[in-house]
Amino acid sequence: MNSRTIVKTALASTLAAVAAFSLGGGAEAHAGLPVVNVPNANPKFGIQGTVLTPSATETSVAWGNLPLTNPDTANGVTHYGYNTLDGAPLTQATNEAHKTEPDKNVYLVLGGKHYLYQGHELGPRGYVTRVNLDETDPRRHVTLISDIDTAGNAYPTIDGITWDPFTQQLLLTAESSSPKGGVFAVGLDANGDPVDGGKATRLGALGSGGYEGIQNDADGNVWIVEDIGGAGAGGGKVPNSFVYRFVPTDKSDLTKGGSLQALQIEREDGSPATTAQLQSNPSDPFIGRLHSYGTSFATRWVTIHTGAGSSFDATAAAKAASATPLKRPENGVFRPGAGFKEFYFTETGDTTAMSTLPGAYGGVFRISQASASADTGRIAIAAVGDKEHTGFDNISFATADDLLVVEDAGDGLHTQRNALDSGYVFHLADRAQGEAYAAERGRAPQPVRFLAEGRDASATFDSMSGPSYNDGDNEITGIHVSDGDASVGGLLGAKVPQPTTSPAWRTFWTQQHGDNTTWEISWNGAHQH
C-alpha cells in the first residue's frame, strides 16, 4: 500500500481557498512567509470544508481511526483518536466511542526516523502516541508510547507537550486543577522509543495546576503556562491563571527539584497587581491598560516553592505569593534568534461576546528579559484580541518575525459570532528595531488569516446530536514548526525557522474533535514530504 493510499490530500481545501481569494483575498508578503489572506472564517452551520491559504498546501499524516501498532486493548487504547473500552462504534452514533483528541505536536528526528509525538487531551485515560512520518503502511503508522505511570496506573489526559533535550524526555502537562494536574515525563532513547516501558513520572517539584503550555529555555529552565478559568463576573471570568518558570537544581534530572516561580506584574506605581485585587475587581483599569497596545509593565519572578518530592498546589501558592493572574493564558514559545530573551504567550480571554470586562478577548503577550534566567523584565501586549480574533491558543514562530497563532474560541462563541476558528499570521516588528519602534507605530500587528477551519461530518454530528462526552465543532491545535533537531541546539527558539526554503523545517497542525486529523503544511511551494 503506497503513501497515496494513506495520505488524504487537501486539494479541495486549496481550491476553496483559491475561490475565496478571487472573491476578495489579498496577498501579504511576510518576510520569509508569503501568505495570501483568506478573507473570511467559515460560518457555523452544517459541514464546512477547511480553507487553507492558496500560498500553501497540506496533507494529512494521521487521523482518528488509525489503529495503534501496539494497542493497550484491555484499557481501550487502540486507535489514534478513539478509546474503544466500551466497545462502541467509532463515530457518528449516540453511543460512539470516546474521542481522545490528539493535541500538541512535537516533531523529532531520532535514529534517522522522522516522528511526530502527541499527548491526548480527552477520554478515559491519558496517553502519548508517535506518528512515524516515514511509514506508508497504515497498520504500522502510529505507535503507543505511554499510557501508564510509574505505578502502572492511568495518568491524567494530556494537553501540553515539549521535548526536553537536557533530560531526554517528553514533558507532558495535565490541564486540571490541583491535585490532578501537573507535569509528567516520559523518557525516549536515541531511536525515539520509550524507556522504562513508557512509564510516566510525575514531576512533583514543578507543582500541580491547570498547566497547558510548556517550553525549555537554553539555561534548562522550564516555562509553564496555566489555563484555569476563574469565577464568573461581568459576563466573563475573573483572572485566575499564571505563568510559571521552574529553575531546576540539575537541568539533566528534574526529579532533583528546584524552585518554581510565578510571574508578577507591577503597576505603574511599582506595586504588584495581585490576585486579591484583580479578582475582587475584575474591571480594574490596570487590566485594560495591560491589554492596550503600546503599554509596557515591569515584571519579576517570585518564588512560590523550593525543593523536590511531593506535588503541591501551584495555583494556590502563586496567589499567596502575590503573583499576577491572567485571563486564561495557554501556550508560549521563545522568539527565534533572540537568545531566549523574548517569550511570547497567548491569552484566550473569556471566549464569550457577552463579557463586559477589560481584556475579554485576550491577545498575545511578550515577556522581555536581559536573559532567560533574569529575575526581572517587562511585559507588553504584542497582538490585541477582539471579537473576530480571540480564543488564542497554540502558537509557533514560522520565521524570526512571523508568528502563527490559532484559535480555540469554543462552540458558544462560534455561535455568537457565527464563525468557526481560524489560524493567523502576525508579522511582528523586526526584532532589531525593538519594542520602542513597535510602540511608536501605534498600531498592533494585524492578523492575516492563513487557515479558516471547517467542520467535518463527525464534529458536525457531535455539535448537533452527539454524546456530551465528545466535543462538537472542530478546534485548531498543535501548530508546530520545527526541524526535528533533538539536541539542545534544536530547542524551539534557538534557530530561525526556514519552512519555505529548507525541507528540514516542517509545519504541523491538528484538526481536533471530529475525525481528529493531523495535517502537514507545505509553504509557498516548499518541498512536500
Coordinates of C-alpha atoms in Angstrom, one line a residue:
M1 CA 0.0 0.0 0.0
N2 CA 1.6 3.3 -1.1
S3 CA 1.6 6.7 0.6
R4 CA -1.1 7.9 -1.7
T5 CA -3.5 5.4 -0.2
I6 CA -3.0 6.6 3.4
V7 CA -2.4 10.3 2.8
K8 CA -5.6 12.3 2.1
T9 CA -4.7 15.4 0.1
A10 CA -6.1 18.8 0.8
L11 CA -6.8 19.7 -2.8
A12 CA -10.4 20.6 -2.1
S13 CA -9.4 22.9 0.7
T14 CA -6.8 24.6 -1.5
L15 CA -9.3 25.0 -4.4
A16 CA -11.8 26.5 -2.0
A17 CA -9.1 28.9 -0.8
V18 CA -8.3 30.0 -4.3
A19 CA -12.0 30.7 -4.9
A20 CA -12.2 32.7 -1.6
F21 CA -9.1 34.7 -2.7
S22 CA -10.7 35.5 -6.0
L23 CA -13.6 37.0 -4.1
G24 CA -11.5 39.5 -2.2
G25 CA -8.4 38.0 -0.6
G26 CA -5.2 39.9 -0.7
A27 CA -1.5 38.9 -0.7
E28 CA 0.6 39.8 2.3
A29 CA 4.4 39.4 2.0
H30 CA 5.5 38.4 5.4
A31 CA 9.3 38.3 5.4
G32 CA 10.1 34.6 4.6
L33 CA 6.5 33.5 4.8
P34 CA 4.4 35.0 1.9
V35 CA 0.7 34.4 2.8
V36 CA -2.4 35.0 0.8
N37 CA -5.1 36.2 3.2
V38 CA -8.2 34.0 3.5
P39 CA -10.9 36.7 3.7
N40 CA -13.4 35.0 6.0
A41 CA -13.8 32.4 8.7
N42 CA -16.2 29.6 7.9
P43 CA -19.8 30.1 9.3
K44 CA -21.1 27.8 12.0
F45 CA -23.6 25.6 10.2
G46 CA -23.5 22.3 8.6
I47 CA -20.4 20.5 7.2
Q48 CA -17.8 23.0 6.1
G49 CA -14.5 22.4 4.3
T50 CA -11.3 23.9 5.7
V51 CA -9.9 26.7 3.6
L52 CA -6.1 27.0 3.6
T53 CA -4.3 29.9 2.1
P54 CA -3.6 29.2 -1.6
S55 CA 0.0 30.0 -1.0
A56 CA 0.3 26.7 0.9
T57 CA -0.8 23.1 0.6
E58 CA -1.4 20.4 3.2
T59 CA -1.6 16.6 3.5
S60 CA -2.9 14.5 6.4
V61 CA -0.4 12.5 8.3
A62 CA -2.7 10.8 10.8
W63 CA -6.4 10.6 11.6
G64 CA -8.6 9.2 14.4
N65 CA -9.4 5.7 13.2
L66 CA -5.8 4.7 12.5
P67 CA -5.1 1.6 14.7
L68 CA -2.1 1.6 17.0
T69 CA 0.6 -0.9 16.2
N70 CA 0.8 -1.9 19.9
P71 CA -2.6 -1.3 21.4
D72 CA -3.5 -1.5 25.1
T73 CA -6.7 -3.3 24.3
A74 CA -7.6 -4.0 27.9
N75 CA -7.9 -0.3 28.5
G76 CA -9.3 0.6 25.1
V77 CA -6.2 2.4 23.9
T78 CA -6.5 1.1 20.4
H79 CA -6.7 4.0 17.9
Y80 CA -5.1 7.3 17.3
G81 CA -8.2 9.3 18.1
Y82 CA -10.6 6.8 19.9
N83 CA -10.8 4.9 23.1
T84 CA -12.8 1.7 22.5
L85 CA -13.0 0.4 26.0
D86 CA -16.8 0.4 25.9
G87 CA -16.9 -1.4 22.5
A88 CA -18.9 1.4 21.0
P89 CA -18.8 2.4 17.3
L90 CA -16.0 4.8 16.4
T91 CA -18.1 7.8 15.3
Q92 CA -21.5 9.3 14.5
A93 CA -23.6 7.3 16.9
T94 CA -25.3 8.4 20.1
N95 CA -23.1 5.9 22.0
E96 CA -19.9 6.5 19.9
A97 CA -16.5 5.8 21.4
H98 CA -14.8 8.4 23.4
K99 CA -12.6 10.6 21.2
T100 CA -9.2 11.1 22.7
E101 CA -8.3 14.3 20.9
P102 CA -4.6 14.2 20.0
D103 CA -3.4 17.7 20.9
K104 CA 0.0 19.4 20.8
N105 CA 2.6 18.2 18.3
V106 CA 6.4 17.6 18.8
Y107 CA 8.4 16.8 15.8
L108 CA 11.7 14.9 16.3
V109 CA 14.3 13.2 14.1
L110 CA 15.7 10.3 16.1
G111 CA 17.6 7.3 14.9
G112 CA 17.3 8.6 11.4
K113 CA 13.5 8.4 11.6
H114 CA 11.0 11.3 11.4
Y115 CA 8.5 11.2 14.2
L116 CA 5.6 13.3 15.4
Y117 CA 4.6 12.9 19.1
Q118 CA 1.3 13.9 20.7
G119 CA -0.4 13.8 24.1
H120 CA -4.2 13.1 24.1
E121 CA -6.5 15.6 25.8
L122 CA -9.7 13.7 26.5
G123 CA -11.0 10.2 27.1
P124 CA -10.9 7.8 30.0
R125 CA -7.1 8.0 30.3
G126 CA -4.1 10.0 29.1
Y127 CA -1.7 8.6 26.6
V128 CA 1.1 9.6 24.2
T129 CA 1.3 8.5 20.6
R130 CA 4.0 8.6 17.9
V131 CA 3.3 9.0 14.2
N132 CA 6.1 7.5 12.0
L133 CA 6.2 10.0 9.1
D134 CA 8.3 7.7 7.0
E135 CA 5.9 4.7 7.3
T136 CA 3.4 4.2 4.5
D137 CA 1.6 1.2 5.8
P138 CA -1.4 2.5 7.9
R139 CA -1.2 -0.6 10.2
R140 CA 2.3 0.5 11.2
H141 CA 1.9 4.2 11.1
V142 CA 1.0 5.1 14.8
T143 CA 2.6 3.7 17.9
L144 CA 1.5 3.9 21.6
I145 CA 4.4 5.4 23.6
S146 CA 2.8 5.7 27.1
D147 CA -0.5 5.2 28.9
I148 CA 0.7 4.3 32.4
D149 CA 2.6 5.9 35.2
T150 CA 5.5 4.5 37.2
A151 CA 3.0 2.7 39.4
G152 CA 1.3 1.1 36.4
N153 CA -1.8 3.2 36.7
A154 CA -3.5 5.6 34.3
Y155 CA -2.4 9.2 34.4
P156 CA -4.4 12.3 33.5
T157 CA -5.3 13.3 30.0
I158 CA -2.6 15.4 28.4
D159 CA -2.7 18.9 26.9
G160 CA 0.8 20.3 26.6
I161 CA 3.9 18.6 25.4
T162 CA 7.5 19.5 24.6
W163 CA 10.9 17.8 24.2
D164 CA 13.4 18.4 26.9
P165 CA 16.9 17.8 25.4
F166 CA 18.6 18.1 28.8
T167 CA 16.7 15.2 30.3
Q168 CA 15.9 13.4 27.0
Q169 CA 12.3 13.3 28.0
L170 CA 8.9 14.4 26.7
L171 CA 7.4 16.8 29.2
L172 CA 3.6 16.4 29.4
T173 CA 1.1 18.7 31.1
A174 CA -2.3 17.8 32.5
E175 CA -4.7 20.7 32.4
S176 CA -6.6 20.1 35.6
S177 CA -6.8 21.8 39.0
S178 CA -4.6 20.5 41.8
P179 CA -4.1 17.7 42.8
K180 CA -4.7 16.1 39.4
G181 CA -2.9 18.5 37.0
G182 CA 0.8 19.0 36.7
V183 CA 3.8 17.8 34.7
F184 CA 4.7 14.3 33.7
A185 CA 7.8 13.0 31.9
V186 CA 8.4 10.1 29.6
G187 CA 11.9 9.2 28.5
L188 CA 12.9 8.4 24.9
D189 CA 16.0 6.6 23.7
A190 CA 18.2 7.6 20.8
N191 CA 15.8 5.7 18.4
G192 CA 12.8 7.6 19.6
D193 CA 11.4 4.6 21.6
P194 CA 10.2 4.9 25.2
V195 CA 12.5 3.9 28.0
D196 CA 11.3 2.1 31.2
G197 CA 8.3 0.7 29.4
G198 CA 7.0 4.2 28.6
K199 CA 6.0 4.8 32.3
A200 CA 5.3 8.4 33.0
T201 CA 6.9 10.1 36.1
R202 CA 5.1 12.9 37.9
L203 CA 7.5 15.8 38.4
G204 CA 6.2 16.9 41.8
A205 CA 8.7 19.8 42.2
L206 CA 7.0 21.5 39.2
G207 CA 3.7 21.7 41.1
S208 CA 0.1 20.8 40.3
G209 CA -2.2 23.1 38.4
G210 CA -4.1 23.5 35.2
Y211 CA -0.9 23.5 33.1
E212 CA -1.0 23.7 29.3
G213 CA 1.9 25.3 27.5
I214 CA 5.4 24.1 28.4
Q215 CA 8.8 25.0 26.9
N216 CA 12.5 24.9 27.9
D217 CA 15.0 27.7 27.6
A218 CA 18.7 27.3 26.8
D219 CA 19.6 27.5 30.5
G220 CA 17.4 24.4 31.2
N221 CA 14.6 26.3 32.9
V222 CA 11.1 25.1 32.2
W223 CA 8.4 27.7 31.4
I224 CA 4.8 26.7 32.1
V225 CA 1.6 28.4 31.1
E226 CA -1.5 27.7 33.1
D227 CA -5.1 27.7 31.8
I228 CA -7.7 27.8 34.5
G229 CA -10.9 29.8 34.2
G230 CA -11.9 31.9 37.1
A231 CA -15.3 32.6 38.8
G232 CA -17.9 34.3 36.6
A233 CA -18.2 38.1 36.7
G234 CA -19.4 40.8 34.3
G235 CA -20.5 38.2 31.7
G236 CA -16.9 36.8 31.7
K237 CA -14.5 35.4 34.3
V238 CA -12.0 36.8 36.7
P239 CA -8.3 36.4 36.0
N240 CA -7.2 33.1 37.6
S241 CA -4.2 31.6 35.8
F242 CA -0.4 32.2 36.0
V243 CA 2.8 32.0 34.0
Y244 CA 5.5 29.9 35.8
R245 CA 9.2 29.3 35.4
F246 CA 10.9 26.3 37.0
V247 CA 14.6 26.7 37.8
P248 CA 16.0 23.2 38.3
T249 CA 18.7 22.2 40.7
D250 CA 20.0 19.9 38.0
K251 CA 18.7 20.5 34.5
S252 CA 19.6 17.0 33.5
D253 CA 17.4 15.5 36.2
L254 CA 14.2 17.4 37.1
T255 CA 13.3 14.9 39.9
K256 CA 16.1 16.6 42.0
G257 CA 13.8 19.6 42.4
G258 CA 14.5 23.3 42.2
S259 CA 12.5 26.5 42.5
L260 CA 9.1 27.1 41.0
Q261 CA 8.5 30.8 40.3
A262 CA 5.4 32.7 39.1
L263 CA 5.3 35.9 37.1
Q264 CA 4.4 39.1 39.0
I265 CA 3.4 42.2 37.0
E266 CA 3.9 45.7 38.6
R267 CA 1.5 48.6 38.3
E268 CA 2.8 52.0 37.1
D269 CA 3.5 52.9 40.8
G270 CA 5.7 49.8 41.3
S271 CA 3.2 47.8 43.4
P272 CA 2.3 44.3 42.3
A273 CA -1.1 43.6 40.7
T274 CA -2.2 40.7 42.9
T275 CA -4.9 38.0 42.7
A276 CA -6.8 39.5 45.6
Q277 CA -7.0 42.9 43.8
L278 CA -7.9 41.6 40.3
Q279 CA -10.4 39.0 41.5
S280 CA -12.2 41.4 43.8
N281 CA -12.3 44.0 41.0
P282 CA -12.1 42.2 37.6
S283 CA -12.8 45.7 36.0
D284 CA -9.7 47.1 37.5
P285 CA -8.3 49.7 35.0
F286 CA -4.9 48.0 35.2
I287 CA -6.3 45.1 33.2
G288 CA -7.5 47.4 30.4
R289 CA -4.1 49.1 30.3
L290 CA -2.3 45.8 30.2
H291 CA -4.3 44.9 27.1
S292 CA -3.6 48.2 25.4
Y293 CA -1.1 48.1 22.6
G294 CA 1.9 50.4 23.3
T295 CA 1.9 49.9 27.1
S296 CA 4.7 48.1 29.0
F297 CA 4.9 47.0 32.6
A298 CA 7.7 45.8 34.8
T299 CA 7.8 42.1 35.8
R300 CA 9.6 40.0 38.3
W301 CA 9.7 36.3 39.2
V302 CA 8.5 35.4 42.7
T303 CA 9.5 32.1 44.2
I304 CA 6.5 30.1 45.3
H305 CA 8.1 26.8 46.2
T306 CA 11.6 25.3 46.6
G307 CA 12.6 21.7 46.9
A308 CA 11.8 18.3 45.5
G309 CA 9.5 15.4 46.1
S310 CA 5.7 15.6 46.5
S311 CA 3.5 17.7 44.4
F312 CA 1.8 20.9 45.7
D313 CA -1.0 23.3 44.7
A314 CA 0.9 25.7 42.4
T315 CA -2.1 27.9 41.7
A316 CA -2.8 28.5 45.4
A317 CA 0.9 29.1 46.0
A318 CA 1.1 31.7 43.2
K319 CA -1.9 33.5 44.6
A320 CA -0.4 33.6 48.1
A321 CA 2.9 35.0 46.7
S322 CA 1.1 37.9 45.1
A323 CA 1.8 36.7 41.6
T324 CA -0.4 38.3 38.9
P325 CA -3.3 36.2 37.4
L326 CA -4.2 36.5 33.8
K327 CA -7.3 35.6 31.7
R328 CA -6.5 32.0 30.7
P329 CA -3.0 32.1 29.1
E330 CA -2.5 28.9 27.2
N331 CA 0.8 28.4 25.3
G332 CA 4.1 30.1 24.8
V333 CA 7.2 30.0 22.7
F334 CA 10.6 31.8 22.5
R335 CA 11.2 34.2 19.6
P336 CA 13.8 32.6 17.3
G337 CA 17.2 34.3 17.2
A338 CA 16.5 36.4 20.3
G339 CA 18.8 34.5 22.6
F340 CA 15.8 33.3 24.7
K341 CA 15.2 36.8 25.8
E342 CA 11.7 37.1 24.4
F343 CA 8.9 34.8 25.4
Y344 CA 5.5 35.1 23.6
F345 CA 2.4 33.6 25.0
T346 CA -1.3 33.5 24.1
E347 CA -4.2 34.6 26.4
T348 CA -7.5 33.1 25.4
G349 CA -9.7 35.6 27.3
D350 CA -13.4 35.0 28.2
T351 CA -14.5 33.2 25.0
T352 CA -17.8 34.9 25.0
A353 CA -19.2 38.0 23.3
M354 CA -21.2 38.8 26.4
S355 CA -18.3 39.8 28.6
T356 CA -18.1 43.4 29.7
L357 CA -14.7 43.0 31.4
P358 CA -11.5 44.6 30.2
G359 CA -9.2 42.1 28.3
A360 CA -12.2 39.9 27.5
Y361 CA -10.8 38.9 24.1
G362 CA -7.2 38.3 25.3
G363 CA -4.3 38.6 23.0
V364 CA -0.6 37.7 22.6
F365 CA 1.8 38.9 25.2
R366 CA 5.6 39.3 25.1
I367 CA 7.9 38.9 28.2
S368 CA 11.3 40.6 27.5
Q369 CA 14.3 39.9 29.8
A370 CA 18.0 40.6 29.8
S371 CA 18.5 36.8 29.8
A372 CA 16.4 33.6 30.1
S373 CA 17.3 33.4 33.8
A374 CA 16.9 37.1 34.7
D375 CA 14.8 37.8 37.7
T376 CA 13.1 40.9 36.2
G377 CA 11.8 42.0 32.8
R378 CA 8.9 43.7 31.1
I379 CA 5.6 42.6 29.6
A380 CA 3.7 44.1 26.8
I381 CA 0.8 43.0 24.6
A382 CA 2.1 42.1 21.1
A383 CA -1.2 41.5 19.4
V384 CA -4.6 42.5 20.7
G385 CA -7.7 40.2 20.6
D386 CA -11.2 41.3 19.5
K387 CA -14.5 39.5 18.9
E388 CA -13.4 38.3 15.4
H389 CA -9.9 37.3 16.6
T390 CA -9.9 35.7 20.0
G391 CA -9.6 32.4 21.9
F392 CA -5.9 32.3 21.0
D393 CA -4.4 29.0 22.0
N394 CA -1.5 27.4 20.2
I395 CA 1.4 29.5 19.0
S396 CA 4.6 28.9 16.9
F397 CA 7.1 31.0 15.0
A398 CA 7.4 30.4 11.3
T399 CA 10.2 32.9 10.8
A400 CA 12.0 35.3 13.1
D401 CA 9.2 37.8 12.7
D402 CA 6.2 35.8 11.6
L403 CA 4.1 34.3 14.5
L404 CA 1.5 31.7 13.8
V405 CA -1.5 31.9 16.3
V406 CA -4.6 29.7 16.2
E407 CA -7.9 30.0 17.8
D408 CA -9.9 27.8 20.2
A409 CA -12.9 30.0 20.6
G410 CA -15.3 27.2 21.6
D411 CA -18.8 26.3 20.4
G412 CA -20.5 29.1 22.3
L413 CA -18.5 31.9 20.8
H414 CA -18.7 30.2 17.4
T415 CA -22.5 30.6 17.6
Q416 CA -22.3 34.2 18.9
R417 CA -20.2 35.4 16.1
N418 CA -21.3 32.8 13.5
A419 CA -17.7 31.9 12.8
L420 CA -15.6 28.9 13.3
D421 CA -11.9 29.0 14.3
S422 CA -9.1 30.4 12.2
G423 CA -5.3 30.4 12.2
Y424 CA -3.5 33.8 11.7
V425 CA 0.0 35.1 10.9
F426 CA 1.0 38.1 12.9
H427 CA 4.0 39.9 11.4
L428 CA 5.9 41.4 14.3
A429 CA 8.2 44.4 14.1
D430 CA 11.7 43.5 13.1
R431 CA 13.4 42.4 16.3
A432 CA 16.4 44.7 15.6
Q433 CA 14.0 47.7 15.6
G434 CA 12.9 46.7 19.0
E435 CA 9.9 47.2 21.3
A436 CA 10.1 51.0 21.2
Y437 CA 9.7 51.1 17.5
A438 CA 6.7 48.8 17.6
A439 CA 5.0 51.0 20.2
E440 CA 5.8 54.1 18.2
R441 CA 3.8 52.7 15.2
G442 CA 0.8 53.0 17.4
R443 CA -0.9 50.1 15.7
A444 CA -0.8 46.5 16.7
P445 CA 0.2 43.9 14.2
Q446 CA -2.8 42.9 12.1
P447 CA -3.8 39.2 11.8
V448 CA -3.6 37.7 8.3
R449 CA -5.8 34.5 8.1
F450 CA -3.9 31.6 6.7
L451 CA -6.5 29.0 7.8
A452 CA -10.2 29.0 8.0
E453 CA -11.1 25.8 9.8
G454 CA -14.1 23.8 8.6
R455 CA -16.3 21.4 10.4
D456 CA -16.1 17.8 9.4
A457 CA -19.1 15.4 9.4
S458 CA -18.1 13.8 12.8
A459 CA -17.7 17.2 14.5
T460 CA -21.0 18.4 13.0
F461 CA -22.7 15.4 14.4
D462 CA -21.2 15.9 17.8
S463 CA -22.1 19.6 17.8
M464 CA -25.8 18.8 17.0
S465 CA -26.7 15.5 18.5
G466 CA -23.6 13.7 19.7
P467 CA -22.9 12.4 23.2
S468 CA -21.9 15.0 25.8
Y469 CA -18.5 13.4 26.4
N470 CA -17.3 14.2 22.9
D471 CA -16.7 17.9 21.8
G472 CA -18.5 19.5 18.9
D473 CA -17.0 22.0 16.5
N474 CA -13.5 21.2 15.3
E475 CA -10.7 23.1 17.1
I476 CA -7.3 24.1 15.7
T477 CA -4.5 22.8 17.9
G478 CA -0.9 21.7 17.7
I479 CA 0.5 24.3 15.4
H480 CA 4.2 23.4 15.3
V481 CA 7.2 24.5 13.2
S482 CA 10.4 22.5 13.8
D483 CA 13.4 20.9 12.0
G484 CA 13.3 18.0 14.4
D485 CA 16.7 18.6 16.0
A486 CA 16.6 16.8 19.3
S487 CA 19.8 18.4 20.7
V488 CA 20.0 21.4 22.9
G489 CA 20.8 23.4 19.8
G490 CA 17.4 22.4 18.4
L491 CA 15.3 24.0 21.2
L492 CA 12.4 25.9 19.8
G493 CA 13.7 29.5 19.6
A494 CA 17.4 28.6 19.2
K495 CA 17.3 28.6 15.4
V496 CA 15.4 30.8 12.9
P497 CA 12.9 28.6 11.1
Q498 CA 13.1 28.3 7.3
P499 CA 10.0 26.5 6.2
T500 CA 9.8 27.9 2.7
T501 CA 13.4 27.3 1.8
S502 CA 14.6 24.2 3.7
P503 CA 12.8 20.8 3.6
A504 CA 14.2 20.1 7.1
W505 CA 11.7 22.6 8.5
R506 CA 8.2 21.1 8.8
T507 CA 4.9 22.6 9.9
F508 CA 2.0 20.6 11.5
W509 CA -1.4 21.3 13.0
T510 CA -4.2 19.1 14.3
Q511 CA -7.9 19.5 13.4
Q512 CA -9.0 18.4 16.8
H513 CA -12.5 16.9 17.6
G514 CA -14.5 15.1 14.9
D515 CA -12.2 13.0 12.8
N516 CA -9.1 14.2 14.7
T517 CA -6.9 14.6 11.7
T518 CA -3.3 15.9 11.9
W519 CA -2.0 17.8 8.9
E520 CA 1.3 18.8 7.5
I521 CA 1.5 22.2 5.7
S522 CA 3.9 23.0 2.9
W523 CA 4.5 26.7 2.4
N524 CA 4.9 28.5 -0.8
G525 CA 5.8 25.6 -2.9
A526 CA 8.4 24.2 -0.5
H527 CA 9.3 20.6 -0.8
Q528 CA 6.4 18.3 0.2
H529 CA 7.3 15.3 2.3

